[in-house]
Coordinates of C-alpha atoms and ligand atoms in Angstrom, one line a residue:
M121 CA -18.7 224.4 -56.2
W122 CA -21.4 224.4 -53.5
P123 CA -21.6 225.6 -50.8
P124 CA -19.8 228.6 -52.2
E125 CA -17.1 230.3 -50.2
I126 CA -18.3 233.1 -47.9
E127 CA -16.4 236.3 -48.7
D128 CA -16.8 238.0 -45.5
D129 CA -17.7 237.2 -41.9
R130 CA -21.4 237.7 -42.3
R131 CA -23.2 234.6 -41.3
M132 CA -25.2 232.9 -44.0
C133 CA -27.4 229.9 -44.4
F134 CA -27.9 227.9 -47.6
F135 CA -30.9 226.0 -48.7
W136 CA -31.7 223.8 -51.6
K137 CA -35.2 223.7 -52.9
K138 CA -35.2 221.0 -55.6
K139 CA -32.2 222.1 -57.7
Y140 CA -32.2 225.7 -56.7
P141 CA -29.9 226.9 -53.9
V142 CA -30.8 229.9 -51.8
A143 CA -28.1 231.9 -50.0
C144 CA -29.5 234.2 -47.3
T145 CA -27.8 236.7 -45.1
P146 CA -29.0 237.4 -41.5
G147 CA -30.9 240.4 -42.8
G148 CA -32.5 238.2 -45.4
S149 CA -30.9 239.7 -48.5
V150 CA -29.3 237.4 -51.0
F151 CA -25.8 238.1 -52.1
S152 CA -26.0 239.3 -55.6
R153 CA -23.5 236.9 -57.1
Y154 CA -25.9 234.0 -56.2
I155 CA -28.9 235.7 -57.7
E156 CA -28.9 233.7 -60.9
H157 CA -29.2 230.5 -58.9
T158 CA -31.9 231.8 -56.6
T159 CA -34.4 233.5 -58.9
P160 CA -37.1 230.9 -58.5
L161 CA -37.3 231.6 -54.8
I162 CA -37.1 235.4 -54.7
T163 CA -40.5 236.2 -56.2
G164 CA -42.4 237.1 -53.0
S165 CA -43.5 235.6 -49.7
T166 CA -47.0 234.5 -50.4
E167 CA -46.2 232.7 -53.6
F168 CA -43.4 230.9 -51.9
I169 CA -45.4 229.9 -48.8
D170 CA -48.3 228.7 -50.8
H171 CA -46.5 226.7 -53.4
S172 CA -43.5 225.5 -51.3
M173 CA -45.0 224.3 -48.1
P174 CA -46.3 221.0 -49.6
D175 CA -42.7 220.4 -50.9
L176 CA -41.0 220.6 -47.5
D177 CA -39.0 217.5 -48.2
D178 CA -37.4 219.0 -51.2
L179 CA -35.8 221.8 -49.1
V180 CA -32.5 220.8 -47.7
C181 CA -30.4 223.0 -45.5
V182 CA -26.8 222.4 -46.5
G183 CA -25.2 224.9 -44.3
W184 CA -26.2 226.7 -41.1
P185 CA -23.2 228.6 -39.8
G186 CA -25.3 231.1 -37.9
M187 CA -28.8 232.2 -37.0
I188 CA -31.0 234.4 -39.1
G189 CA -33.5 235.7 -36.5
P190 CA -33.4 236.2 -32.8
R191 CA -36.2 233.7 -32.3
W192 CA -33.9 230.9 -33.4
R193 CA -30.9 231.6 -31.4
T194 CA -31.8 228.9 -28.9
S195 CA -32.1 226.2 -31.5
T196 CA -29.0 226.2 -33.6
P197 CA -28.9 223.0 -35.6
A198 CA -25.4 221.5 -36.0
W199 CA -23.5 222.1 -39.2
P200 CA -23.9 220.5 -41.7
R201 CA -27.0 218.4 -41.0
P202 CA -30.2 220.2 -40.0
R203 CA -32.5 218.8 -37.4
L204 CA -35.8 217.9 -38.8
G205 CA -39.2 219.2 -37.7
G206 CA -40.3 222.6 -36.4
W207 CA -37.3 224.8 -36.8
R208 CA -37.1 223.8 -40.4
R209 CA -40.5 225.2 -41.0
M210 CA -39.5 228.5 -39.3
M211 CA -36.5 228.6 -41.6
I212 CA -38.8 228.4 -44.5
Q213 CA -40.9 231.3 -43.2
E214 CA -37.7 233.4 -42.9
V215 CA -36.6 232.6 -46.4
A216 CA -40.1 233.3 -47.5
M217 CA -39.6 236.9 -46.6
R218 CA -39.0 238.9 -49.8
V219 CA -35.4 238.6 -50.8
V220 CA -34.4 241.7 -52.7
R221 CA -31.2 242.2 -54.7
V222 CA -28.9 245.1 -53.9
P223 CA -28.9 247.4 -57.0
D224 CA -25.6 247.9 -58.9
V225 CA -24.2 250.3 -61.4
A226 CA -25.9 248.5 -64.4
D227 CA -29.2 249.1 -62.7
L228 CA -28.4 252.8 -62.3
E229 CA -27.4 253.1 -66.0
R230 CA -30.6 251.4 -67.1
A231 CA -32.7 253.5 -64.9
W232 CA -31.0 256.7 -66.2
R233 CA -31.8 255.7 -69.8
D234 CA -35.4 254.9 -69.0
V235 CA -36.1 257.9 -66.7
S236 CA -34.3 260.5 -68.9
G237 CA -36.4 259.2 -71.8
V238 CA -39.6 260.2 -70.0
L239 CA -38.9 263.1 -67.6
E240 CA -37.5 266.5 -68.1
P241 CA -34.6 267.4 -65.7
T242 CA -35.9 269.2 -62.6
P243 CA -34.4 272.7 -62.0
V244 CA -31.5 273.5 -59.6
V245 CA -31.8 276.9 -58.1
S246 CA -29.6 279.0 -55.8
S247 CA -30.4 280.0 -52.3
E248 CA -28.3 281.6 -49.6
L249 CA -27.9 278.2 -48.0
G250 CA -26.8 276.4 -51.1
L251 CA -28.4 274.8 -54.2
L252 CA -32.0 273.5 -54.2
K253 CA -32.9 270.5 -56.4
L254 CA -36.6 271.0 -57.1
E255 CA -38.1 267.5 -57.2
T256 CA -41.3 269.3 -56.2
F257 CA -41.7 270.2 -59.9
Q258 CA -42.0 266.5 -61.0
P259 CA -45.3 265.3 -62.4
T260 CA -47.3 264.0 -59.3
G261 CA -45.2 266.4 -57.2
S262 CA -42.4 264.2 -55.9
F263 CA -39.2 262.4 -56.9
K264 CA -41.0 259.0 -56.6
V265 CA -41.9 259.1 -60.2
R266 CA -38.3 258.3 -61.1
G267 CA -38.3 255.0 -59.2
A268 CA -41.7 254.2 -60.6
I269 CA -40.6 254.7 -64.2
A270 CA -37.4 252.6 -63.6
A271 CA -39.5 249.8 -62.2
L272 CA -42.3 249.8 -64.8
T273 CA -40.4 250.3 -68.0
P274 CA -40.9 247.0 -69.8
G275 CA -37.9 244.8 -70.5
E276 CA -35.5 242.5 -68.7
P277 CA -34.9 242.6 -65.7
T278 CA -37.6 245.0 -64.7
L279 CA -40.9 244.0 -66.0
T280 CA -41.5 241.4 -68.8
P281 CA -43.8 242.9 -71.4
G282 CA -47.4 242.2 -70.4
E283 CA -46.5 241.3 -66.8
P284 CA -48.8 243.1 -64.3
A285 CA -47.4 245.2 -61.5
V286 CA -48.8 245.6 -58.0
T287 CA -48.2 248.1 -55.3
A288 CA -49.7 249.3 -52.0
S289 CA -49.5 253.0 -51.4
A290 CA -52.0 255.8 -51.5
G291 CA -49.2 258.3 -51.0
N292 CA -46.4 259.7 -53.2
H293 CA -45.3 256.3 -54.4
G294 CA -48.8 255.1 -55.3
L295 CA -49.4 258.3 -57.3
A296 CA -46.1 258.0 -59.0
M297 CA -46.7 254.4 -59.9
A298 CA -50.1 255.3 -61.3
Y299 CA -48.6 258.1 -63.4
A300 CA -45.7 255.9 -64.7
A301 CA -48.1 253.0 -65.5
S302 CA -50.3 255.2 -67.6
R303 CA -47.3 256.8 -69.4
L304 CA -45.7 253.4 -70.1
G305 CA -48.8 251.4 -70.7
A306 CA -48.2 249.0 -67.8
E307 CA -51.0 247.1 -66.1
L308 CA -51.0 248.2 -62.4
T309 CA -53.0 247.3 -59.4
V310 CA -52.8 249.7 -56.4
V311 CA -54.0 248.3 -53.1
V312 CA -55.0 250.9 -50.5
S313 CA -56.4 250.4 -47.0
T314 CA -60.1 251.2 -46.5
R315 CA -59.0 254.1 -44.3
A316 CA -56.7 255.8 -46.9
S317 CA -57.5 259.5 -47.3
A318 CA -60.4 260.1 -49.7
A319 CA -58.5 262.8 -51.5
K320 CA -55.6 260.5 -52.2
V321 CA -57.9 257.7 -53.4
A322 CA -59.7 260.2 -55.7
K323 CA -56.3 261.2 -57.2
L324 CA -55.4 257.6 -57.8
R325 CA -58.8 257.0 -59.5
S326 CA -58.0 259.6 -62.1
Y327 CA -55.4 257.2 -63.5
P328 CA -56.3 254.1 -65.5
V329 CA -55.2 251.7 -62.7
R330 CA -57.0 248.9 -60.9
L331 CA -57.7 250.2 -57.4
V332 CA -58.4 247.6 -54.6
E333 CA -59.4 248.7 -51.1
H334 CA -58.4 246.2 -48.5
G335 CA -57.6 246.0 -44.8
D336 CA -57.6 248.6 -42.0
D337 CA -54.1 249.9 -42.4
Y338 CA -51.1 250.0 -44.7
D339 CA -49.7 246.7 -43.5
Q340 CA -52.9 244.8 -44.3
A341 CA -53.1 246.5 -47.7
E342 CA -49.5 245.6 -48.4
A343 CA -50.0 241.9 -47.3
H344 CA -52.9 241.7 -49.7
A345 CA -50.9 243.3 -52.5
L346 CA -48.2 240.7 -52.0
S347 CA -50.7 237.9 -52.4
L348 CA -51.9 239.2 -55.8
P349 CA -50.4 238.0 -59.1
G350 CA -47.8 240.4 -60.7
R351 CA -44.6 242.0 -59.7
F352 CA -44.8 243.8 -56.3
V353 CA -43.0 247.1 -56.4
S354 CA -42.0 248.4 -53.0
P355 CA -41.7 252.1 -52.4
Y356 CA -38.1 251.7 -51.3
N357 CA -37.0 248.1 -51.1
D358 CA -36.6 247.4 -54.8
P359 CA -33.4 247.5 -56.9
H360 CA -35.1 249.4 -59.8
V361 CA -36.9 251.8 -57.5
I362 CA -33.6 252.6 -55.7
A363 CA -31.7 253.0 -59.0
G364 CA -34.5 255.2 -60.3
Q365 CA -34.2 257.5 -57.4
G366 CA -30.5 257.6 -58.0
T367 CA -31.1 259.3 -61.3
I368 CA -31.4 262.6 -59.4
G369 CA -27.6 262.2 -59.2
C370 CA -27.2 261.5 -62.9
E371 CA -29.1 264.7 -63.6
L372 CA -26.9 266.6 -61.2
D373 CA -23.9 265.4 -63.2
T374 CA -25.1 267.6 -66.0
Q375 CA -26.1 270.5 -63.8
V376 CA -23.5 271.0 -61.0
D377 CA -19.7 270.6 -60.9
G378 CA -18.2 268.9 -57.9
P379 CA -17.1 268.3 -55.3
L380 CA -20.6 268.1 -53.7
T381 CA -22.4 267.5 -50.5
V382 CA -25.9 266.2 -51.4
V383 CA -28.4 266.2 -48.6
A384 CA -31.7 264.3 -49.0
P385 CA -34.5 263.0 -46.7
I386 CA -34.6 259.3 -45.6
G387 CA -37.7 257.3 -45.0
G388 CA -37.4 253.7 -46.2
G389 CA -34.0 254.8 -47.7
G390 CA -34.7 254.3 -51.4
L391 CA -33.8 257.9 -52.2
G392 CA -30.7 257.9 -50.1
A393 CA -29.6 254.4 -51.3
G394 CA -30.1 255.5 -55.0
L395 CA -28.0 258.7 -54.4
T396 CA -25.3 256.6 -52.6
L397 CA -25.2 254.3 -55.6
W398 CA -24.6 257.2 -57.9
A399 CA -22.1 258.9 -55.5
R400 CA -19.9 255.8 -55.4
Q401 CA -19.6 256.1 -59.2
R402 CA -18.9 259.8 -59.3
G403 CA -16.4 259.9 -56.5
D404 CA -16.4 263.5 -55.4
V405 CA -19.8 263.4 -53.6
R406 CA -20.8 263.0 -50.0
V407 CA -24.4 262.0 -49.4
V408 CA -26.0 263.0 -46.1
G409 CA -29.4 261.4 -45.3
V410 CA -31.9 263.1 -43.0
E411 CA -34.5 261.2 -41.0
A412 CA -37.3 262.6 -38.9
A413 CA -36.1 262.3 -35.3
V414 CA -39.3 260.5 -34.3
S415 CA -38.8 257.7 -37.0
R416 CA -35.2 256.5 -37.3
A417 CA -35.6 253.1 -38.9
V418 CA -32.6 253.3 -41.2
A419 CA -30.1 254.7 -38.7
S420 CA -31.3 252.1 -36.2
A421 CA -30.8 249.3 -38.7
V422 CA -27.4 250.6 -39.7
D423 CA -26.3 250.8 -36.0
A424 CA -27.6 247.4 -35.1
G425 CA -26.3 245.7 -38.3
K426 CA -29.8 244.3 -39.0
I427 CA -33.4 245.5 -39.3
V428 CA -34.8 246.4 -35.9
E429 CA -38.3 247.6 -35.1
V430 CA -38.4 251.2 -34.0
E431 CA -41.0 253.3 -32.3
V432 CA -42.6 255.7 -34.8
G433 CA -44.0 259.0 -33.6
E434 CA -46.3 261.5 -35.2
T435 CA -44.5 263.7 -37.7
I436 CA -45.4 266.4 -40.3
A437 CA -42.9 264.5 -42.5
D438 CA -45.4 261.7 -43.0
G439 CA -43.5 260.4 -46.0
L440 CA -40.6 259.5 -43.7
A441 CA -42.5 257.7 -41.0
G442 CA -42.6 253.9 -40.6
N443 CA -40.6 250.8 -40.1
L444 CA -38.6 248.8 -42.7
E445 CA -39.7 245.7 -44.4
P446 CA -37.8 242.7 -43.0
G447 CA -34.8 241.9 -45.2
C448 CA -34.8 245.5 -46.6
V449 CA -31.6 246.2 -48.5
T450 CA -31.4 250.0 -48.1
P451 CA -29.5 250.0 -44.8
E452 CA -26.9 247.8 -46.4
V453 CA -26.4 250.4 -49.1
L454 CA -26.5 253.3 -46.6
R455 CA -24.1 251.6 -44.2
H456 CA -21.3 254.1 -45.0
A457 CA -23.5 257.2 -45.7
E458 CA -23.7 260.0 -43.2
L459 CA -27.0 260.1 -41.4
T460 CA -28.6 262.8 -39.2
S461 CA -32.1 263.6 -38.0
V462 CA -34.3 266.7 -37.6
T463 CA -37.0 267.6 -35.0
E464 CA -40.6 268.6 -35.9
A465 CA -39.8 272.3 -35.0
E466 CA -36.8 272.2 -37.4
I467 CA -38.9 270.7 -40.2
R468 CA -41.6 273.4 -39.8
A469 CA -38.9 276.1 -39.7
A470 CA -37.6 274.8 -43.0
M471 CA -41.1 274.8 -44.6
R472 CA -41.5 278.4 -43.5
W473 CA -38.1 279.4 -44.8
L474 CA -38.7 277.8 -48.2
F475 CA -42.0 279.7 -48.5
A476 CA -40.8 283.0 -47.2
E477 CA -37.5 283.1 -49.0
H478 CA -38.3 281.3 -52.3
G479 CA -42.1 281.0 -52.5
L480 CA -41.7 277.2 -52.6
V481 CA -44.5 275.0 -51.2
V482 CA -42.8 271.9 -49.9
E483 CA -44.2 269.1 -47.8
G484 CA -42.7 268.1 -44.4
A485 CA -40.6 265.2 -45.8
G486 CA -39.5 267.4 -48.7
A487 CA -38.1 270.1 -46.4
C488 CA -35.9 267.8 -44.2
A489 CA -32.7 268.4 -46.1
V490 CA -33.1 272.2 -45.7
A491 CA -34.1 271.6 -42.1
A492 CA -30.9 269.8 -41.3
V493 CA -28.7 272.5 -43.0
L494 CA -30.6 275.4 -41.3
A495 CA -30.1 273.6 -37.9
G496 CA -26.4 273.3 -38.5
K497 CA -26.5 269.5 -38.6
V498 CA -24.6 269.0 -41.8
D499 CA -20.9 269.3 -42.4
I500 CA -20.5 270.9 -45.8
S501 CA -17.6 270.3 -48.2
G502 CA -17.7 271.5 -51.7
R503 CA -21.0 272.8 -53.1
L504 CA -24.1 272.0 -51.2
V505 CA -27.2 270.5 -52.9
M506 CA -30.4 270.0 -50.9
V507 CA -33.0 267.8 -52.5
L508 CA -36.6 269.1 -52.0
S509 CA -38.3 265.8 -52.5
G510 CA -42.0 266.6 -52.6
R511 CA -44.8 269.1 -52.4
N512 CA -47.9 267.1 -51.6
I513 CA -49.4 268.4 -48.5
T514 CA -53.0 269.3 -47.6
M515 CA -54.0 272.9 -47.1
P516 CA -54.9 272.7 -43.4
V517 CA -51.6 270.9 -42.5
Y518 CA -49.6 273.4 -44.5
R519 CA -51.4 276.4 -43.1
D520 CA -50.7 275.0 -39.6
A521 CA -47.0 274.6 -40.4
L522 CA -46.7 278.2 -41.7
A523 CA -48.5 279.7 -38.7
Ligands
PLP40 C1 -41.7 263.6 -50.3 C2 -40.9 262.4 -49.8 N1 -39.6 262.6 -49.5 C3 -38.8 261.6 -49.1 C4 -39.3 260.3 -48.9 C5 -38.4 259.3 -48.5 O1 -38.1 258.4 -49.5 P1 -37.5 257.0 -49.2 O2 -38.6 256.2 -48.5 O3 -37.0 256.4 -50.5 O4 -36.4 257.2 -48.2 C6 -40.7 260.1 -49.2 C7 -41.2 258.8 -49.1 O5 -42.4 258.5 -49.3 C8 -41.5 261.2 -49.7 O6 -42.7 261.0 -50.0

């Protein structure tokens, strides 16, 4: 039966490219139950644009109950027949944006099997505030290695054996991907901007990955990565990466009895979304996500009901700074999570507290959960677990934070 019934009031549009239908929400995410029909079109923007533009006539809009992007509000074509011409081309560009599946419980179970097969559980230690989950002790120094292992473990539906992977980060995600690729024997290309820090590039070079330097900033490096053959693995907008980050929760199942309040930092929202996926399963867990006050992309998207561009200020929590990829699924998962934010002074105070009280070196992003609790911004019910997500910080920046 096509078009399928729409289950809720979210507006959707439907396309056919040859025999493949595409169902797209305003945010650009595909409803998971249509995924099996849409697979040929969800592989990545560049591939779609390059190969599909010549076949314009094969694309038929069969339903257009609403608009996807603000640009098009003025040119709503009548249901059910689309107008021909310019707007149809724009529609293709919108669909060409990466369409990512929302992860489900099966993804979390698969990720847990893969991640627990490679990584030791990280410790949980007590503090006067509550329990600290020390992801700072992961190989490569951050939780990101979980998502990387989940995404790079060969097998359906993650990576078909022999399929190359591509990513675009010189930071914690890039390092974690390089580590996971070398552990799992995956072929990985990491694209970094020509201005990426020399120290980070040197660390990446110590792994057997193909390193490509391209563009003046992260966006240009990422656009290039998307144009390369292979599976692009986003740091946060990827079902397997999200499920991988959720394995922190699976580990907590064996370490801490509930009920729990789990507090974790939020940048692109992969970590928060993964924990939310796990918490829905377990039932007695509240997840509280903490953004840097100068970069609130996820909270803004949740409030607006769609991805919106936000201003991003300078922050010592550099891992949390930035806007979201169009069509990103993490706000959809985090819609019902509790979100708060912390100031620069609060982050620095938390970094000092962790060093002074526990001798723990934690980077800005990694200290945000503690920052929110110390600042009294978290309602606590049950036992409190704060995720210390990473430790990678340069000496001068750390010295400055402790001063
Ligand atoms: C140390 C650290 N903590 C937290 C985050 C936020 O993770 P996410 O983007 O999945 O929200 C990052 C992201 O790079 C990070 O490096």
